[in-house]
Amino acid sequence: MLKEVKYPNEDINQNIPNDLESYWMPYTTNRRFKKNPKFFVSAKDMYYTTSDNKKVLDGMAGLWCVNAGHCRPRIVQAVQEQVAEMDYSTAFNMGHPKAFILANKLAEILPKDIDKVFYTNSGSEAVDTALKMALAYHNANGDSRRIRLIGRARGYHGVGFGGMSVGGMVVNRKQFPNHLPGVDHLQDTHIPEKNAFSKGQPKYGAERAHSLVDLINLHDASTIAAVIVEPVACSTGVLVPPIGYLEELREICTKNGILLIFDEVICGFGRMGKAFAADKFNVIPDIMTMAKGITNATVPMGAVATHKKIYDTLMTGPEHIVELFHGYTYSGHPLACAAALATLEEYEVENLFEKAENMELFFQENAHMLKDLDSVVDIRTIGLAAGIELKSRDDGFGKRAYDVFDNCFENNLLTRFTGETIAVSPPLIVNKDEVKIIFETIRSAILEVE
Ligand SMILES: Cc1ncc(COP(=O)(O)O)c(C=O)c1O
């Protein structure tokens, strides 16, 4: 028997559930959503279809993840075939071929010597795995005092206790007061008074990398295991690294025996117009985390790639003992591996990283056309990612951005809001007309919600 209809919108298509109460939605204002629910029921290429049959242009590649566009036949077919051939295989002391083939393919596009790949199921798990690997590496080196993990203010590294602790967005931290001990944070790189409306990398702020020197002076380098940063801090509103900043950070880490981890969960797989942000900025970390675009989001998957020195250091000791006591039931899941292999092929065959790189300038120019609007206080762009920061209204921080997001959706465009910033990150297949529609729709929305 169907329960009583709980949602108020009478027009909603009957295919959707009549009771919304049981599902506790992630990172969502549940009560607000359930008063005015929005449902996607299908997707193709650049568009979603809603339950009331509207076509919505995907200005966010889902959630920074559907980089090749939705339901691409090559990927759909690979997953369909794999599920019929072998649904699951344990990754503990057993292999299946695609897990190894995929690791080799990833190693081909990863920076030189970053060629050992460990699978997880999400970005959060990739981050926690990377942090644990850093600790295990120093431990195996006899450097067991190196236990400190350094994140950065305004960073986002997922929702595990490790990722939350090194993360630096206060809303994600303050509700859960006990974090990992021995964690500290670098200063963020946001300097709006000097860098507002920069196109690409801002000029000022390389010296912010020296906040790592301050932490070394405070704690001593011999106690610091690793520093983790997003090359571009996307979730907090697209903070682009100032020119020279990542290079400085790399140098300080190298000098002091500290591992540098790049969290490439969003930046990887073409978002920056290159395979990885490490390529875009020409700075090579010791460890990289990935997720999202690795499977085009078709099947959940994350991964950690490490420099071979880390793997080699851990491949010591007796061979009958597990070298890293870490892994997941679904590490290297056959469906995820099949999806990832097809996704990498799709990126290559369709030249999607080059397409993104070629579109970057046009995307940037269109984003920056919003500069003339009174309520726009900053625009930040790099690759195919943009953050449009709005002036807060008196009625509350973040309310203007939410209204703009809502207005865009009413006008058939999916964006995302974080604080008072509207984020844009379309699939890499986006064309010029669609880029124009995205920023024109945002312009109208900003004007309408004044
Ligand atoms: C940089 C970064 N790291 C980690 C994560 C967490 O990934 P997931 O949501 O797959 O756990 C995200 C998610 O947006 C992210 O942007």
Short mmCIF file of C-alpha atoms and ligand atoms in Angstrom, two decimals:
data_model
loop_
_atom_site.label_atom_id
_atom_site.label_comp_id
_atom_site.label_asym_id
_atom_site.label_seq_id
_atom_site.Cartn_x
_atom_site.Cartn_y
_atom_site.Cartn_z
CA MET A 1 0.00 0.00 0.00
CA LEU A 2 1.28 3.45 -0.88
CA LYS A 3 1.71 5.83 1.97
CA GLU A 4 0.02 9.21 1.98
CA VAL A 5 1.59 11.70 -0.42
CA LYS A 6 3.85 13.99 1.59
CA TYR A 7 5.27 16.42 -0.92
CA PRO A 8 3.29 19.53 -1.77
CA ASN A 9 3.90 19.84 -5.50
CA GLU A 10 0.80 18.38 -7.18
CA ASP A 11 2.25 18.52 -10.67
CA ILE A 12 5.10 16.15 -10.07
CA ASN A 13 5.32 13.17 -12.37
CA GLN A 14 3.84 9.98 -10.90
CA ASN A 15 7.04 8.01 -11.43
CA ILE A 16 8.62 9.71 -8.48
CA PRO A 17 8.10 8.44 -4.92
CA ASN A 18 5.10 9.59 -2.98
CA ASP A 19 6.92 9.70 0.34
CA LEU A 20 10.17 11.57 0.74
CA GLU A 21 10.60 11.15 4.46
CA SER A 22 12.90 8.14 4.86
CA TYR A 23 15.78 9.32 2.72
CA TRP A 24 18.24 11.51 4.67
CA MET A 25 19.91 13.42 1.85
CA PRO A 26 23.64 14.20 1.91
CA TYR A 27 24.87 17.81 2.07
CA THR A 28 21.31 18.99 1.53
CA THR A 29 18.88 21.27 3.32
CA ASN A 30 16.53 18.29 3.70
CA ARG A 31 13.47 20.17 4.95
CA ARG A 32 13.77 22.87 2.31
CA PHE A 33 14.29 20.28 -0.44
CA LYS A 34 11.31 18.18 0.62
CA LYS A 35 9.02 21.20 0.47
CA ASN A 36 10.01 21.81 -3.13
CA PRO A 37 11.70 18.66 -4.46
CA LYS A 38 13.62 18.51 -7.71
CA PHE A 39 14.15 15.18 -9.49
CA PHE A 40 16.38 14.21 -12.35
CA VAL A 41 15.16 11.06 -14.08
CA SER A 42 17.50 10.70 -17.04
CA ALA A 43 20.59 12.25 -18.60
CA LYS A 44 22.38 12.39 -21.95
CA ASP A 45 25.52 14.26 -22.94
CA MET A 46 25.13 17.86 -21.68
CA TYR A 47 21.56 17.57 -20.40
CA TYR A 48 19.50 16.13 -17.57
CA THR A 49 15.77 15.52 -17.88
CA THR A 50 13.63 16.31 -14.84
CA SER A 51 10.57 14.41 -13.65
CA ASP A 52 8.40 17.15 -15.14
CA ASN A 53 10.17 16.71 -18.46
CA LYS A 54 12.36 19.78 -18.51
CA LYS A 55 15.79 19.60 -20.15
CA VAL A 56 18.39 21.05 -17.80
CA LEU A 57 21.84 22.04 -19.07
CA ASP A 58 24.45 20.48 -16.79
CA GLY A 59 26.74 23.37 -15.87
CA MET A 60 28.40 21.28 -13.13
CA ALA A 61 29.30 17.97 -14.82
CA GLY A 62 27.02 16.46 -12.20
CA LEU A 63 29.17 17.28 -9.18
CA TRP A 64 32.48 18.08 -10.90
CA CYS A 65 32.61 14.48 -12.12
CA VAL A 66 30.81 13.67 -15.40
CA ASN A 67 33.67 15.05 -17.46
CA ALA A 68 32.86 13.19 -20.69
CA GLY A 69 29.15 14.04 -20.58
CA HIS A 70 26.30 11.78 -19.53
CA CYS A 71 25.55 8.21 -20.60
CA ARG A 72 28.25 7.95 -23.23
CA PRO A 73 27.63 4.73 -25.17
CA ARG A 74 31.20 3.42 -24.81
CA ILE A 75 31.04 3.63 -21.01
CA VAL A 76 27.47 2.37 -20.69
CA GLN A 77 28.27 -0.64 -22.82
CA ALA A 78 31.46 -1.47 -20.93
CA VAL A 79 29.60 -1.48 -17.62
CA GLN A 80 26.72 -3.52 -19.02
CA GLU A 81 29.09 -6.13 -20.41
CA GLN A 82 31.15 -6.31 -17.24
CA VAL A 83 28.18 -6.83 -14.94
CA ALA A 84 27.09 -9.78 -17.05
CA GLU A 85 30.62 -11.24 -17.22
CA MET A 86 31.81 -10.91 -13.62
CA ASP A 87 29.91 -8.88 -11.05
CA TYR A 88 32.45 -8.96 -8.25
CA SER A 89 35.81 -10.34 -7.33
CA THR A 90 37.65 -9.86 -4.07
CA ALA A 91 40.77 -7.74 -4.32
CA PHE A 92 42.41 -9.32 -1.27
CA ASN A 93 44.97 -11.87 -2.47
CA MET A 94 43.08 -12.31 -5.78
CA GLY A 95 43.30 -10.27 -8.94
CA HIS A 96 41.16 -9.64 -11.96
CA PRO A 97 42.77 -8.48 -15.19
CA LYS A 98 41.07 -5.11 -15.57
CA ALA A 99 42.38 -3.84 -12.20
CA PHE A 100 45.96 -4.34 -13.44
CA ILE A 101 45.28 -3.05 -16.95
CA LEU A 102 43.67 0.08 -15.53
CA ALA A 103 46.59 0.76 -13.17
CA ASN A 104 48.97 0.53 -16.16
CA LYS A 105 46.78 2.89 -18.22
CA LEU A 106 46.64 5.38 -15.37
CA ALA A 107 50.41 5.17 -14.95
CA GLU A 108 50.73 6.10 -18.64
CA ILE A 109 48.93 9.42 -18.12
CA LEU A 110 50.20 10.15 -14.59
CA PRO A 111 53.39 12.19 -14.08
CA LYS A 112 56.64 10.25 -14.43
CA ASP A 113 57.44 7.99 -11.48
CA ILE A 114 53.95 8.47 -9.95
CA ASP A 115 53.09 5.01 -11.13
CA LYS A 116 51.77 2.88 -8.27
CA VAL A 117 47.99 2.87 -8.07
CA PHE A 118 45.78 1.87 -5.11
CA TYR A 119 41.99 1.74 -5.53
CA THR A 120 39.31 3.16 -3.27
CA ASN A 121 35.62 3.89 -3.82
CA SER A 122 35.47 7.64 -3.36
CA GLY A 123 37.52 10.77 -3.00
CA SER A 124 37.15 10.71 0.79
CA GLU A 125 38.58 7.21 0.93
CA ALA A 126 41.38 8.21 -1.43
CA VAL A 127 42.34 11.06 0.88
CA ASP A 128 42.33 8.91 4.02
CA THR A 129 44.32 6.27 2.14
CA ALA A 130 46.91 8.84 1.02
CA LEU A 131 47.33 10.16 4.57
CA LYS A 132 47.77 6.63 5.93
CA MET A 133 50.30 5.83 3.19
CA ALA A 134 52.32 8.90 4.15
CA LEU A 135 52.43 7.76 7.78
CA ALA A 136 53.26 4.18 6.80
CA TYR A 137 56.06 5.38 4.50
CA HIS A 138 57.80 7.39 7.21
CA ASN A 139 57.27 4.58 9.68
CA ALA A 140 58.87 2.08 7.29
CA ASN A 141 61.77 4.52 6.86
CA GLY A 142 62.36 4.47 10.61
CA ASP A 143 61.08 8.05 10.79
CA SER A 144 58.18 7.31 13.09
CA ARG A 145 58.19 10.77 14.68
CA ARG A 146 56.79 12.15 11.44
CA ILE A 147 53.12 12.01 12.34
CA ARG A 148 51.83 15.51 11.65
CA LEU A 149 49.50 16.06 8.71
CA ILE A 150 49.16 19.54 7.30
CA GLY A 151 46.12 20.73 5.35
CA ARG A 152 45.15 24.24 4.34
CA ALA A 153 42.47 26.69 5.42
CA ARG A 154 39.46 26.47 3.06
CA GLY A 155 40.58 23.07 1.75
CA TYR A 156 38.09 20.27 1.10
CA HIS A 157 39.26 16.68 1.30
CA GLY A 158 36.03 14.78 1.80
CA VAL A 159 34.23 13.61 4.86
CA GLY A 160 36.28 10.84 6.50
CA PHE A 161 37.92 11.74 9.80
CA GLY A 162 41.26 12.19 8.03
CA GLY A 163 39.87 14.34 5.24
CA MET A 164 37.73 16.36 7.63
CA SER A 165 40.70 16.98 9.92
CA VAL A 166 43.04 18.24 7.20
CA GLY A 167 40.12 20.05 5.55
CA GLY A 168 39.71 23.72 6.21
CA MET A 169 36.08 24.65 5.51
CA VAL A 170 34.66 25.53 8.88
CA VAL A 171 31.10 24.35 8.18
CA ASN A 172 32.42 20.84 7.59
CA ARG A 173 34.38 20.81 10.85
CA LYS A 174 32.50 22.61 13.57
CA GLN A 175 29.67 20.08 13.92
CA PHE A 176 32.16 17.28 14.68
CA PRO A 177 34.48 18.64 17.33
CA ASN A 178 36.99 15.81 17.72
CA HIS A 179 39.38 15.61 14.80
CA LEU A 180 42.62 13.72 14.22
CA PRO A 181 45.31 14.92 16.60
CA GLY A 182 48.58 16.33 15.23
CA VAL A 183 46.98 18.22 12.35
CA ASP A 184 47.72 21.80 11.40
CA HIS A 185 46.81 24.07 8.50
CA LEU A 186 48.50 26.37 6.03
CA GLN A 187 47.05 29.79 5.36
CA ASP A 188 44.66 29.86 2.39
CA THR A 189 45.65 31.57 -0.86
CA HIS A 190 42.70 33.92 -1.20
CA ILE A 191 43.79 37.58 -1.45
CA PRO A 192 40.78 39.35 -2.98
CA GLU A 193 42.08 42.86 -2.27
CA LYS A 194 44.94 42.21 -4.70
CA ASN A 195 43.74 39.40 -6.93
CA ALA A 196 40.00 39.96 -7.53
CA PHE A 197 38.89 39.24 -11.11
CA SER A 198 42.16 37.51 -12.03
CA LYS A 199 41.98 35.42 -15.18
CA GLY A 200 43.77 32.15 -14.55
CA GLN A 201 46.47 32.16 -11.89
CA PRO A 202 46.52 35.33 -9.77
CA LYS A 203 49.71 37.37 -9.54
CA TYR A 204 49.99 37.78 -5.80
CA GLY A 205 50.40 35.27 -3.03
CA ALA A 206 53.27 32.86 -3.78
CA GLU A 207 54.63 33.83 -0.36
CA ARG A 208 51.63 32.21 1.31
CA ALA A 209 53.51 28.92 0.83
CA HIS A 210 55.79 30.20 3.59
CA SER A 211 53.10 29.47 6.14
CA LEU A 212 54.56 25.96 5.84
CA VAL A 213 57.89 27.36 7.02
CA ASP A 214 56.05 28.87 10.00
CA LEU A 215 54.62 25.44 10.84
CA ILE A 216 58.06 23.86 10.44
CA ASN A 217 59.47 26.46 12.80
CA LEU A 218 56.70 25.70 15.27
CA HIS A 219 56.63 21.89 15.14
CA ASP A 220 59.99 21.01 13.54
CA ALA A 221 60.14 19.34 10.14
CA SER A 222 61.09 16.05 11.76
CA THR A 223 57.52 15.72 13.08
CA ILE A 224 55.71 16.48 9.80
CA ALA A 225 54.68 13.59 7.56
CA ALA A 226 52.81 15.27 4.73
CA VAL A 227 51.13 18.35 3.36
CA ILE A 228 47.90 17.92 1.42
CA VAL A 229 46.41 20.59 -0.84
CA GLU A 230 44.01 20.78 -3.74
CA PRO A 231 46.03 22.38 -6.55
CA VAL A 232 42.89 24.46 -7.22
CA ALA A 233 40.58 24.58 -4.19
CA CYS A 234 37.31 24.02 -6.03
CA SER A 235 34.69 23.15 -3.40
CA THR A 236 35.36 26.31 -1.41
CA GLY A 237 34.65 28.44 -4.48
CA VAL A 238 37.44 27.88 -7.04
CA LEU A 239 40.55 29.39 -5.43
CA VAL A 240 43.29 29.29 -8.05
CA PRO A 241 46.90 28.98 -6.81
CA PRO A 242 48.89 32.23 -7.19
CA ILE A 243 51.76 32.11 -9.68
CA GLY A 244 54.74 30.43 -8.02
CA TYR A 245 52.82 29.17 -4.96
CA LEU A 246 52.78 25.45 -5.75
CA GLU A 247 56.43 25.56 -6.83
CA GLU A 248 57.37 27.11 -3.46
CA LEU A 249 55.35 24.53 -1.58
CA ARG A 250 57.08 21.74 -3.52
CA GLU A 251 60.49 23.16 -2.74
CA ILE A 252 59.84 23.54 0.98
CA CYS A 253 58.49 19.99 1.20
CA THR A 254 61.47 18.54 -0.68
CA LYS A 255 63.98 20.43 1.47
CA ASN A 256 62.37 19.16 4.64
CA GLY A 257 61.58 15.53 3.79
CA ILE A 258 57.84 16.21 3.86
CA LEU A 259 55.61 14.37 1.37
CA LEU A 260 53.46 16.58 -0.85
CA ILE A 261 50.00 15.24 -1.63
CA PHE A 262 47.89 16.79 -4.39
CA ASP A 263 44.21 16.10 -3.99
CA GLU A 264 43.21 15.88 -7.66
CA VAL A 265 39.71 14.55 -7.02
CA ILE A 266 38.20 17.48 -8.94
CA CYS A 267 41.24 18.82 -10.81
CA GLY A 268 42.13 15.50 -12.44
CA PHE A 269 40.89 14.08 -15.73
CA GLY A 270 40.77 17.19 -17.86
CA ARG A 271 39.10 19.81 -15.63
CA MET A 272 42.27 21.92 -15.99
CA GLY A 273 42.68 21.17 -19.70
CA LYS A 274 45.36 18.59 -18.94
CA ALA A 275 45.20 15.09 -17.54
CA PHE A 276 46.03 16.45 -14.08
CA ALA A 277 46.61 19.78 -12.37
CA ALA A 278 50.18 18.57 -11.74
CA ASP A 279 50.65 18.81 -15.54
CA LYS A 280 48.90 22.16 -15.80
CA PHE A 281 51.09 23.77 -13.12
CA ASN A 282 54.15 21.65 -13.83
CA VAL A 283 54.58 20.72 -10.18
CA ILE A 284 54.84 17.04 -9.31
CA PRO A 285 53.69 15.85 -5.90
CA ASP A 286 54.68 12.59 -4.19
CA ILE A 287 51.13 11.29 -3.90
CA MET A 288 47.98 12.09 -5.88
CA THR A 289 44.37 11.35 -4.99
CA MET A 290 41.74 10.88 -7.68
CA ALA A 291 38.05 10.01 -7.97
CA LYS A 292 35.06 11.54 -9.80
CA GLY A 293 36.24 11.79 -13.45
CA ILE A 294 38.16 8.53 -13.19
CA THR A 295 34.97 6.64 -14.16
CA ASN A 296 33.07 9.65 -15.47
CA ALA A 297 31.08 9.06 -12.24
CA THR A 298 29.34 6.05 -13.80
CA VAL A 299 30.46 3.72 -11.02
CA PRO A 300 31.92 5.03 -7.74
CA MET A 301 35.70 4.81 -7.70
CA GLY A 302 38.67 6.62 -6.22
CA ALA A 303 42.39 5.98 -6.43
CA VAL A 304 45.70 7.01 -4.95
CA ALA A 305 48.80 7.15 -7.11
CA THR A 306 52.17 7.31 -5.40
CA HIS A 307 55.74 7.85 -6.36
CA LYS A 308 57.49 4.51 -6.74
CA LYS A 309 59.79 5.36 -3.77
CA ILE A 310 56.79 5.10 -1.45
CA TYR A 311 55.73 1.72 -2.82
CA ASP A 312 59.30 0.43 -2.85
CA THR A 313 59.88 1.53 0.74
CA LEU A 314 56.86 -0.45 1.84
CA MET A 315 57.72 -3.54 -0.24
CA THR A 316 60.30 -4.60 2.30
CA GLY A 317 60.01 -6.95 5.25
CA PRO A 318 58.96 -10.60 5.08
CA GLU A 319 56.96 -11.49 1.97
CA HIS A 320 54.34 -13.43 3.91
CA ILE A 321 53.22 -10.27 5.72
CA VAL A 322 50.80 -7.78 4.17
CA GLU A 323 52.77 -4.62 3.39
CA LEU A 324 49.94 -2.12 3.90
CA PHE A 325 47.14 -3.08 6.25
CA HIS A 326 44.56 -1.13 4.34
CA GLY A 327 41.97 -1.73 1.61
CA TYR A 328 38.26 -1.91 0.89
CA THR A 329 35.86 -4.73 0.02
CA TYR A 330 35.22 -2.89 -3.22
CA SER A 331 38.80 -1.76 -4.03
CA GLY A 332 39.21 -2.23 -7.78
CA HIS A 333 35.61 -3.37 -8.23
CA PRO A 334 35.22 -4.95 -11.69
CA LEU A 335 32.40 -2.58 -12.69
CA ALA A 336 34.44 0.44 -11.63
CA CYS A 337 37.51 -0.82 -13.51
CA ALA A 338 35.46 -1.47 -16.65
CA ALA A 339 33.91 1.99 -16.39
CA ALA A 340 37.31 3.62 -15.81
CA LEU A 341 38.94 1.84 -18.77
CA ALA A 342 36.11 2.91 -21.06
CA THR A 343 36.26 6.44 -19.65
CA LEU A 344 40.00 6.77 -20.31
CA GLU A 345 39.37 5.53 -23.85
CA GLU A 346 36.57 8.07 -24.27
CA TYR A 347 38.84 10.91 -23.08
CA GLU A 348 41.50 9.80 -25.54
CA VAL A 349 39.36 9.03 -28.58
CA GLU A 350 37.32 12.22 -28.21
CA ASN A 351 40.40 14.33 -27.32
CA LEU A 352 38.53 15.71 -24.37
CA PHE A 353 41.47 17.13 -22.44
CA GLU A 354 42.57 19.10 -25.52
CA LYS A 355 38.96 20.18 -26.13
CA ALA A 356 38.83 21.56 -22.60
CA GLU A 357 42.14 23.32 -23.07
CA ASN A 358 40.97 24.86 -26.34
CA MET A 359 37.73 26.05 -24.72
CA GLU A 360 39.43 27.58 -21.66
CA LEU A 361 39.87 31.09 -23.07
CA PHE A 362 36.32 31.36 -24.41
CA PHE A 363 34.94 30.02 -21.12
CA GLN A 364 37.08 32.50 -19.18
CA GLU A 365 36.03 35.49 -21.30
CA ASN A 366 32.35 34.62 -20.93
CA ALA A 367 32.65 34.14 -17.17
CA HIS A 368 34.41 37.48 -16.76
CA MET A 369 31.67 39.29 -18.69
CA LEU A 370 29.69 39.14 -15.43
CA LYS A 371 32.15 41.59 -13.86
CA ASP A 372 29.92 44.59 -14.65
CA LEU A 373 27.16 43.36 -12.30
CA ASP A 374 26.94 45.29 -9.03
CA SER A 375 26.56 42.22 -6.84
CA VAL A 376 29.53 40.33 -8.32
CA VAL A 377 32.60 40.89 -6.12
CA ASP A 378 35.03 38.44 -7.71
CA ILE A 379 35.31 36.02 -10.62
CA ARG A 380 37.94 33.25 -10.60
CA THR A 381 38.59 30.95 -13.54
CA ILE A 382 40.98 28.22 -14.58
CA GLY A 383 40.55 25.36 -17.03
CA LEU A 384 36.82 24.70 -17.27
CA ALA A 385 36.06 25.81 -13.71
CA ALA A 386 34.71 29.15 -12.57
CA GLY A 387 33.71 30.68 -9.25
CA ILE A 388 31.50 33.77 -9.31
CA GLU A 389 31.45 35.36 -5.89
CA LEU A 390 28.50 37.51 -4.91
CA LYS A 391 28.02 40.26 -2.36
CA SER A 392 26.07 39.01 0.65
CA ARG A 393 22.64 40.47 1.26
CA ASP A 394 21.55 41.70 4.68
CA ASP A 395 19.19 38.72 5.06
CA GLY A 396 22.06 36.24 5.53
CA PHE A 397 25.32 34.85 4.20
CA GLY A 398 24.81 32.51 1.25
CA LYS A 399 21.19 33.44 0.60
CA ARG A 400 21.87 35.39 -2.56
CA ALA A 401 23.92 32.53 -4.03
CA TYR A 402 21.18 30.04 -3.15
CA ASP A 403 18.58 32.24 -4.88
CA VAL A 404 20.79 32.51 -7.97
CA PHE A 405 21.27 28.73 -8.03
CA ASP A 406 17.50 28.28 -7.71
CA ASN A 407 16.73 30.82 -10.41
CA CYS A 408 19.23 29.16 -12.77
CA PHE A 409 17.54 25.82 -12.16
CA GLU A 410 14.12 27.34 -12.90
CA ASN A 411 15.70 28.49 -16.15
CA ASN A 412 17.06 25.05 -16.97
CA LEU A 413 20.67 25.34 -15.86
CA LEU A 414 22.35 23.31 -13.12
CA THR A 415 25.03 25.22 -11.21
CA ARG A 416 26.27 24.85 -7.65
CA PHE A 417 26.59 27.27 -4.76
CA THR A 418 29.08 27.27 -1.90
CA GLY A 419 28.84 30.08 0.59
CA GLU A 420 28.25 33.13 -1.58
CA THR A 421 29.95 31.69 -4.68
CA ILE A 422 28.29 30.17 -7.74
CA ALA A 423 30.47 27.42 -9.20
CA VAL A 424 30.49 26.30 -12.83
CA SER A 425 32.25 23.21 -14.21
CA PRO A 426 30.54 21.79 -17.30
CA PRO A 427 31.39 18.49 -18.97
CA LEU A 428 34.44 18.86 -21.20
CA ILE A 429 32.27 18.31 -24.29
CA VAL A 430 30.60 21.71 -23.76
CA ASN A 431 30.37 23.83 -26.93
CA LYS A 432 30.54 27.61 -27.34
CA ASP A 433 26.78 28.07 -27.52
CA GLU A 434 26.36 26.17 -24.28
CA VAL A 435 29.09 28.22 -22.59
CA LYS A 436 27.24 31.37 -23.62
CA ILE A 437 23.92 30.01 -22.34
CA ILE A 438 25.51 29.11 -18.99
CA PHE A 439 26.84 32.60 -18.28
CA GLU A 440 23.84 34.43 -19.80
CA THR A 441 21.52 32.38 -17.58
CA ILE A 442 23.66 33.22 -14.53
CA ARG A 443 23.60 36.91 -15.52
CA SER A 444 19.81 36.95 -15.72
CA ALA A 445 19.55 35.06 -12.44
CA ILE A 446 21.83 37.51 -10.63
CA LEU A 447 19.80 40.43 -11.98
CA GLU A 448 16.47 38.83 -11.11
CA VAL A 449 17.34 37.99 -7.51
CA GLU A 450 18.88 41.42 -6.70
C1 LIG B 1 39.29 17.78 -3.56
C2 LIG B 1 38.30 16.76 -3.05
N1 LIG B 1 38.73 15.76 -2.30
C3 LIG B 1 37.90 14.81 -1.83
C4 LIG B 1 36.57 14.86 -2.12
C5 LIG B 1 35.65 13.81 -1.57
O1 LIG B 1 35.22 12.99 -2.58
P1 LIG B 1 33.94 12.04 -2.35
O2 LIG B 1 32.75 12.92 -2.24
O3 LIG B 1 33.96 11.15 -3.57
O4 LIG B 1 34.19 11.27 -1.10
C6 LIG B 1 36.07 15.89 -2.92
C7 LIG B 1 34.66 15.97 -3.26
O5 LIG B 1 34.17 16.89 -3.84
C8 LIG B 1 36.96 16.87 -3.38
O6 LIG B 1 36.55 17.90 -4.12
#
